[in-house]
PDB file of C-alpha atoms in Angstrom:
ATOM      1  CA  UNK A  15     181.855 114.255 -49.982  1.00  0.00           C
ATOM      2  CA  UNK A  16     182.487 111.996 -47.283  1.00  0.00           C
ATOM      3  CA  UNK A  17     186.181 111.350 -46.903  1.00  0.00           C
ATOM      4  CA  UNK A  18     186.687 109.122 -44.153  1.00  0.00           C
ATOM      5  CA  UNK A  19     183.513 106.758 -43.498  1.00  0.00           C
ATOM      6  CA  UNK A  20     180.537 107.016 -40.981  1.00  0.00           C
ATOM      7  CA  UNK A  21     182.633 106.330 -37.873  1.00  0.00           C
ATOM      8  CA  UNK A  22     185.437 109.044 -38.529  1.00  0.00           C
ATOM      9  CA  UNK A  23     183.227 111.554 -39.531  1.00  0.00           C
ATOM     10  CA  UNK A  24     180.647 110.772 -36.246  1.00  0.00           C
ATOM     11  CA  UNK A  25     183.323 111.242 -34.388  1.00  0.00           C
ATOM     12  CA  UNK A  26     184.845 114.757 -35.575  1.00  0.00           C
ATOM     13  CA  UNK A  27     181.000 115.699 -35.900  1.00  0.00           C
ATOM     14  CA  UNK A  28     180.520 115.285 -32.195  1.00  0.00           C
ATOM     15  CA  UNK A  29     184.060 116.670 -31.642  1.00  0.00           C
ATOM     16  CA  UNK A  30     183.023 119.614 -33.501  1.00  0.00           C
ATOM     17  CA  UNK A  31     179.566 120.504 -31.372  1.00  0.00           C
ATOM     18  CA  UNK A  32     181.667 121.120 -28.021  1.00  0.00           C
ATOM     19  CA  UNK A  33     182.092 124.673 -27.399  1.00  0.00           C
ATOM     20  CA  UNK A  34     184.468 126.640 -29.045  1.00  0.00           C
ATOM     21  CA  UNK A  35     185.941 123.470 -31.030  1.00  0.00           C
ATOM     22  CA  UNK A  36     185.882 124.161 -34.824  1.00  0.00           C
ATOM     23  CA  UNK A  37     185.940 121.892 -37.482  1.00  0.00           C
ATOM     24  CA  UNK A  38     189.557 121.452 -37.947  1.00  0.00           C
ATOM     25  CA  UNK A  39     190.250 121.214 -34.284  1.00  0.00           C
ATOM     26  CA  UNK A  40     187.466 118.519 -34.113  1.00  0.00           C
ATOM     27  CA  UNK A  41     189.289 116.550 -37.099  1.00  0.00           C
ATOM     28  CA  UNK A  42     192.982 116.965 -35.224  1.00  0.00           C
ATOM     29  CA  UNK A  43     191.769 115.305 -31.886  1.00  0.00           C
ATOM     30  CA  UNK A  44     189.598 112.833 -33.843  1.00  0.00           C
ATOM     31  CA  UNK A  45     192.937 111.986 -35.143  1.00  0.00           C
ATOM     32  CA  UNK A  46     194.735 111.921 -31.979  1.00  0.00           C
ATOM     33  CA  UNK A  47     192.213 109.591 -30.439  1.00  0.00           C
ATOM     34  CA  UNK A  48     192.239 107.091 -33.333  1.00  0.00           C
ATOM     35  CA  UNK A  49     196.047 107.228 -33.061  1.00  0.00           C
ATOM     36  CA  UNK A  50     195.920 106.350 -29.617  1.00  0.00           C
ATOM     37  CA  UNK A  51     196.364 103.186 -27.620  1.00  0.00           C
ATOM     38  CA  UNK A  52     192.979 101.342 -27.290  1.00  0.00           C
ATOM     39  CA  UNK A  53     193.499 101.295 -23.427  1.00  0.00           C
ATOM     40  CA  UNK A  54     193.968 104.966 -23.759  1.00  0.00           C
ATOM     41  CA  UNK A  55     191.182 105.986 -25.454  1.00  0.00           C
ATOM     42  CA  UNK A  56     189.041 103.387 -23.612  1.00  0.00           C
ATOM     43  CA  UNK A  57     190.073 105.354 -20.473  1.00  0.00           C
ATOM     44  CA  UNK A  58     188.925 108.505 -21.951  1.00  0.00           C
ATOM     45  CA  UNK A  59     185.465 107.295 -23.230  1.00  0.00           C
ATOM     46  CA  UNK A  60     185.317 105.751 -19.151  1.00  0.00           C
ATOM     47  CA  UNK A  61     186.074 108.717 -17.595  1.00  0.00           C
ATOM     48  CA  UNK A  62     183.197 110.978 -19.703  1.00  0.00           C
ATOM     49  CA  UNK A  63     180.981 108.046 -19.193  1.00  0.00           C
ATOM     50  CA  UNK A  64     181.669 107.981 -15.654  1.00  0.00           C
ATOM     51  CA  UNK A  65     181.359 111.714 -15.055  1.00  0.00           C
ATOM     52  CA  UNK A  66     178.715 111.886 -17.204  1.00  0.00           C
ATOM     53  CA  UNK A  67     176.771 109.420 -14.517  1.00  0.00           C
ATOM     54  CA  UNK A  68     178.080 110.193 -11.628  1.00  0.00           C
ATOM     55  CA  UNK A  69     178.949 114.247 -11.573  1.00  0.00           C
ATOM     56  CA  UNK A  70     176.165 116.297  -9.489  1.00  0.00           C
ATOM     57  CA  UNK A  71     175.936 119.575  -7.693  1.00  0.00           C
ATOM     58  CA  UNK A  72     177.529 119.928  -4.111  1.00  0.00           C
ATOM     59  CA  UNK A  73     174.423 120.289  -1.710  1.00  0.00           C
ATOM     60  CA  UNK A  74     175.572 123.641  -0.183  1.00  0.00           C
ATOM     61  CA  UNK A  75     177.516 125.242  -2.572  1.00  0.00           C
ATOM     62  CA  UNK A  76     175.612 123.785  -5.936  1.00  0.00           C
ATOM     63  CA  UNK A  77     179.288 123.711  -7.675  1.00  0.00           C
ATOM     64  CA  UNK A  78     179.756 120.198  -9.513  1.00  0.00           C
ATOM     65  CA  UNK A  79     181.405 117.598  -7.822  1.00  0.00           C
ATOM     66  CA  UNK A  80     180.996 113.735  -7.377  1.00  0.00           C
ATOM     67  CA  UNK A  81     180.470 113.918  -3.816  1.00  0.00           C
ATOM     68  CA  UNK A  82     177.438 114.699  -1.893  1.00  0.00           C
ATOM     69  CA  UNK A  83     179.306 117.655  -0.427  1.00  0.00           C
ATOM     70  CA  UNK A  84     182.250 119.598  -3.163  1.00  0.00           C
ATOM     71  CA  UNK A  85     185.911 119.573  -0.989  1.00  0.00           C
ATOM     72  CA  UNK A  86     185.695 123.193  -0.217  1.00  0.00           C
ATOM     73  CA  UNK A  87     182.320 122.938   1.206  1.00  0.00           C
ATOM     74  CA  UNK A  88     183.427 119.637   3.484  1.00  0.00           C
ATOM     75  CA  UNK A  89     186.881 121.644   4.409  1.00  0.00           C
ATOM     76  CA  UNK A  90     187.041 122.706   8.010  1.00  0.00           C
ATOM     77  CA  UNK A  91     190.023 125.164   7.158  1.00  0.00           C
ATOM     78  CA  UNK A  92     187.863 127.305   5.177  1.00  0.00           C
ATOM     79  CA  UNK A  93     186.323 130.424   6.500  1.00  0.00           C
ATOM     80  CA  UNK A  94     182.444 129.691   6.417  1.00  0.00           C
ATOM     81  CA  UNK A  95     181.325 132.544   7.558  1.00  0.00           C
ATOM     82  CA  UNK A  96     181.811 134.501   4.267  1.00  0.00           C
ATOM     83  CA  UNK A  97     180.536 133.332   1.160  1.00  0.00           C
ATOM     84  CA  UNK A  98     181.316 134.363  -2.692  1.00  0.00           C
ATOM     85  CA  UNK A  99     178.537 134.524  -4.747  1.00  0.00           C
ATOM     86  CA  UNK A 100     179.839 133.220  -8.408  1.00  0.00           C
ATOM     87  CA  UNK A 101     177.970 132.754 -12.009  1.00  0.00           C
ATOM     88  CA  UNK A 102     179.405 129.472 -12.814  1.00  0.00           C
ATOM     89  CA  UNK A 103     181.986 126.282 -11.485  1.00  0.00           C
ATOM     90  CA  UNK A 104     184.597 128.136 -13.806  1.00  0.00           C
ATOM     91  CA  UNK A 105     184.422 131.294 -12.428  1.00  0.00           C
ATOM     92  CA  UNK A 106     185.122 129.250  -8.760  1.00  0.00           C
ATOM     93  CA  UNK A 107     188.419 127.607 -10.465  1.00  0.00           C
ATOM     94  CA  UNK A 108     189.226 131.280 -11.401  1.00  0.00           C
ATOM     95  CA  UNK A 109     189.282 132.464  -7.890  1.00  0.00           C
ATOM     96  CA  UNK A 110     190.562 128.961  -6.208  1.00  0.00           C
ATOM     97  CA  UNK A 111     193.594 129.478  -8.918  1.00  0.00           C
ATOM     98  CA  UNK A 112     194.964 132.475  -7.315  1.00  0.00           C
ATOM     99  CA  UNK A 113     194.953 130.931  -3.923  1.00  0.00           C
ATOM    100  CA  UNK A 114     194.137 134.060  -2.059  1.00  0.00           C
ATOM    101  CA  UNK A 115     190.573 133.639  -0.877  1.00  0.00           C
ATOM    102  CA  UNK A 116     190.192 130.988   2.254  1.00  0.00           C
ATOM    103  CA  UNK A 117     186.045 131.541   2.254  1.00  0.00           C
ATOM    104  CA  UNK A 118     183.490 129.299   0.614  1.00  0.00           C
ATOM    105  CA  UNK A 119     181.247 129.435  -2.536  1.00  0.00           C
ATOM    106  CA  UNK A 120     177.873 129.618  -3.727  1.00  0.00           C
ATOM    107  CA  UNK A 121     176.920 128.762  -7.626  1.00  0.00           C
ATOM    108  CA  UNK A 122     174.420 130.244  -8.749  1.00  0.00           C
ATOM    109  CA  UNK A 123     174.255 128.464 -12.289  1.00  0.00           C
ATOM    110  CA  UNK A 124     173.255 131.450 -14.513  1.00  0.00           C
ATOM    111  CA  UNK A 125     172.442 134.600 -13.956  1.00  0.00           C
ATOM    112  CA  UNK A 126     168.984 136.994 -14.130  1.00  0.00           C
ATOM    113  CA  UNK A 127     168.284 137.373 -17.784  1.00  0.00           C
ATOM    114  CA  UNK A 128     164.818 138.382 -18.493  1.00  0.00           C
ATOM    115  CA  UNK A 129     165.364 138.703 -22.052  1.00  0.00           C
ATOM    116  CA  UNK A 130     165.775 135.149 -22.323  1.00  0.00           C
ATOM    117  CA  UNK A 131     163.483 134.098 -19.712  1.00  0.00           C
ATOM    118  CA  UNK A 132     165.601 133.360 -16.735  1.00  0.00           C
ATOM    119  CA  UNK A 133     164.331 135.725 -13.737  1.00  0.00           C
ATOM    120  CA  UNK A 134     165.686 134.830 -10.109  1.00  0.00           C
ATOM    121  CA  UNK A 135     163.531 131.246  -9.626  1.00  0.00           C
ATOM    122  CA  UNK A 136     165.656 129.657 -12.668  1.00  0.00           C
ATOM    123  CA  UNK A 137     169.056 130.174 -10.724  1.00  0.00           C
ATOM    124  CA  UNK A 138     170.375 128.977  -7.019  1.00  0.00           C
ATOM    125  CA  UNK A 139     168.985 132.110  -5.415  1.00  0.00           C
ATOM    126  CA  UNK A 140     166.578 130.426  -3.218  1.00  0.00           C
ATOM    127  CA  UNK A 141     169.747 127.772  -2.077  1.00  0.00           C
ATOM    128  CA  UNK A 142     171.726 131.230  -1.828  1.00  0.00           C
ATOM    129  CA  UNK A 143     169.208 132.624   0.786  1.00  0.00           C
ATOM    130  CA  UNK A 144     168.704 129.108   3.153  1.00  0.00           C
ATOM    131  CA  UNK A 145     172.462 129.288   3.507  1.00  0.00           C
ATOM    132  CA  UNK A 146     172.247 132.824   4.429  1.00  0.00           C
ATOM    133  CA  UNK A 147     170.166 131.801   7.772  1.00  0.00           C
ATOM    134  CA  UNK A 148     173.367 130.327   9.109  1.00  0.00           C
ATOM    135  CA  UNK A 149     176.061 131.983  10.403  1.00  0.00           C
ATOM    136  CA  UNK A 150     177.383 134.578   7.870  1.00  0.00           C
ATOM    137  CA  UNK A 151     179.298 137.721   8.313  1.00  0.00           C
ATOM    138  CA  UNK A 152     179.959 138.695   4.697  1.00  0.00           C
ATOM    139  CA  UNK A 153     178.519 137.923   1.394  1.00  0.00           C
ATOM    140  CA  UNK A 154     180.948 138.537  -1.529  1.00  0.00           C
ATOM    141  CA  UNK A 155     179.154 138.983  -5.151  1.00  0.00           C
ATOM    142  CA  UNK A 156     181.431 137.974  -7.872  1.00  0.00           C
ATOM    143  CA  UNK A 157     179.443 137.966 -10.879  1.00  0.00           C
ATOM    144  CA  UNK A 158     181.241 139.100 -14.334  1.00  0.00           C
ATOM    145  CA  UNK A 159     180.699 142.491 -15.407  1.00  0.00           C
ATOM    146  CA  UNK A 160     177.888 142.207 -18.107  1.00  0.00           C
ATOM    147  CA  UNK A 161     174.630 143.985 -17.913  1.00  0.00           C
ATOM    148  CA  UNK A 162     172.797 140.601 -16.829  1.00  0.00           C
ATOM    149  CA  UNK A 163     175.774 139.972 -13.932  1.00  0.00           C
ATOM    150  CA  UNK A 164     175.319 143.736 -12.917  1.00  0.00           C
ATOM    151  CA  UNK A 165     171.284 143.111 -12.605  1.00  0.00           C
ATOM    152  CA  UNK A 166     172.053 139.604 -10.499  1.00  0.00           C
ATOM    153  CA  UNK A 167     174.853 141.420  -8.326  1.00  0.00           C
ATOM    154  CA  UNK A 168     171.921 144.449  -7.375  1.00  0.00           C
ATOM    155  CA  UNK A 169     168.723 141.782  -7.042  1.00  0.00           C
ATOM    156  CA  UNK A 170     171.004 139.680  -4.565  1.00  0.00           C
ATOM    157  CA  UNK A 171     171.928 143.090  -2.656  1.00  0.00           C
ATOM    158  CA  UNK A 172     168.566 144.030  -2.192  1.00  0.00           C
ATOM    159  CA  UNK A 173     167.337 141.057  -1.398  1.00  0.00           C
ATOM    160  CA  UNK A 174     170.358 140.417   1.529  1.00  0.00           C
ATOM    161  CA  UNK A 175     170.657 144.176   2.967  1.00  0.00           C
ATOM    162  CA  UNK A 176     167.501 143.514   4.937  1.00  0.00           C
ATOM    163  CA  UNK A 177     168.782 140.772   7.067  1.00  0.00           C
ATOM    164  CA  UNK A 178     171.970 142.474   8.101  1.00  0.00           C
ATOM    165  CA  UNK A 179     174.589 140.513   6.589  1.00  0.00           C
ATOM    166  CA  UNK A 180     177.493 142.891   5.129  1.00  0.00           C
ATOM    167  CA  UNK A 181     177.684 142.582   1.158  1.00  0.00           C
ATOM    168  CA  UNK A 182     180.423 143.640  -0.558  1.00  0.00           C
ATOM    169  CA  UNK A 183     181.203 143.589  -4.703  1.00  0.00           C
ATOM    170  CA  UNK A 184     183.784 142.854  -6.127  1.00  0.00           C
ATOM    171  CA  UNK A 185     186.285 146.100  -7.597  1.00  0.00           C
ATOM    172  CA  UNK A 186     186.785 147.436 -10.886  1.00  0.00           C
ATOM    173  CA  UNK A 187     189.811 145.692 -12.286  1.00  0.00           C
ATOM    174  CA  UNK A 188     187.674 143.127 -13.971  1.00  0.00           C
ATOM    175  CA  UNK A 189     186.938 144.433 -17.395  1.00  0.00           C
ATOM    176  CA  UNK A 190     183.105 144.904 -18.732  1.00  0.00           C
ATOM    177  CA  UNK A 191     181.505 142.429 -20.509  1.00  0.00           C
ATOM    178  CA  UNK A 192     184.605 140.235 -19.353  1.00  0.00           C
ATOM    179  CA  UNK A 193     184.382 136.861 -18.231  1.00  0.00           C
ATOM    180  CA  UNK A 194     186.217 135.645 -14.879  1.00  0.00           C
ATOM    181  CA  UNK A 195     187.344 132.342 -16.095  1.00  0.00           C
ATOM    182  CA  UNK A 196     189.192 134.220 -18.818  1.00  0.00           C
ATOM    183  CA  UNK A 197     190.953 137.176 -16.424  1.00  0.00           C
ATOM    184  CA  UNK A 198     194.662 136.729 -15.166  1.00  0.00           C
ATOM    185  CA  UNK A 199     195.183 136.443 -11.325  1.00  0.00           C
ATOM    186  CA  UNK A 200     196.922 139.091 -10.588  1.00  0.00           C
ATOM    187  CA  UNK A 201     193.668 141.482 -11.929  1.00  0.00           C
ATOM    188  CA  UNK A 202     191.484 138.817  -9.511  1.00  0.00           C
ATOM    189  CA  UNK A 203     192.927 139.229  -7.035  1.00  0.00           C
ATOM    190  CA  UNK A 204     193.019 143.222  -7.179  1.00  0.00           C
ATOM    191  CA  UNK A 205     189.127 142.579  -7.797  1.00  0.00           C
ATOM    192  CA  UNK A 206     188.568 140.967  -4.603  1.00  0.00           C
ATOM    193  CA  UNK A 207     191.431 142.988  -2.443  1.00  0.00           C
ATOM    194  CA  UNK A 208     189.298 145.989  -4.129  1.00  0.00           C
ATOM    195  CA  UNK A 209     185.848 144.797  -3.141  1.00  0.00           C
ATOM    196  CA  UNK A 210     183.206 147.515  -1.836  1.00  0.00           C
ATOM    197  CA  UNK A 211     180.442 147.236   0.298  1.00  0.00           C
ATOM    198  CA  UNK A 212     177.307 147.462  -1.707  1.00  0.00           C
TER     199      UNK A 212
END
């Protein structure tokens, strides 16, 4: 039975298909934004427009920004001679949250899954490796502890090793099958003070 007519119900349907927003949490913010002030939700249907169109990855780091370059990549204070290899631009906010680690990133976008088709050509491994012809004294793999993060974290090792650059993982601390944009800081940053050479 359609309570509410075409537009309210569009609107808490599309709520509704973002990740991890149920039905009733769709309704409640297709509430709030009806009850808003039009310039107010005008703004908010500008600003997902306008990331929507103008949001792409960083160049070096493949992290999303709007720039050609992401601010940690461009900043000269950051230590670019070691690199942390992450699964995802959350799992970068994770570590830039704790505000311990002064090195750079690299995003790979997914991780090696063969079961669903994604082997190492489908993520930034190829980006990964050009940046590793640079000046690099240590690469730091951060991927979450899951079987297909494990299998990512042991392809990039063996794939690195050769060319001499020291990679390290990081420690137990993180929990298995745990994912980092979901762990506190204090347990990141025991992962990372933790980190062994692989």
């Amino acid at each position: 039975m359609e309570l509410y007519g075409g537009e309210v119900n569009r609107l808490i349907e599309e709520l509704g298909s973002l990740p991890g927003i149920g039905q009733k949490t769709a309704q409640r913010l297709a509430f709030h934004i009806i009850g808003m002030p039009e310039d107010r939700a005008l703004a908010l249907a500008n600003s997902i427009t306008e990331a929507k169109k103008n949001v792409r990855y960083c160049k070096t780091c493949c992290t999303i920004t709007d720039r050609d370059e992401c601010p940690i990549c461009s900043s000269a204070a950051r230590d670019h001679k070691t690199i942390m290899v992450v699964e995802s631009p959350r799992d970068l906010a994770a570590y830039e949250r704790i505000g311990q680690y002064n090195g750079v990133y690299h995003v790979l976008n997914g991780v090696i899954n063969p079961s669903q088709g994604i082997g190492p050509a489908d993520i930034t491994l190829k980006e990964l490796m050009i940046r590793l012809r640079g000046a690099v004294d240590e690469l730091i793999i951060a991927t979450n502890s899951s079987v297909e993060g494990e299998a990512t974290a042991m392809y990039i090792s063996r794939t690195v090793k050769p060319a001499g650059i020291k990679v390290s993982r990081i420690a137990s601390g993180v929990p298995v099958g745990g994912d980092l944009e979901c762990i506190d800081e204090v347990t990141l940053q025991r992962a990372l003070d933790g980190r062994v050479e692989l």
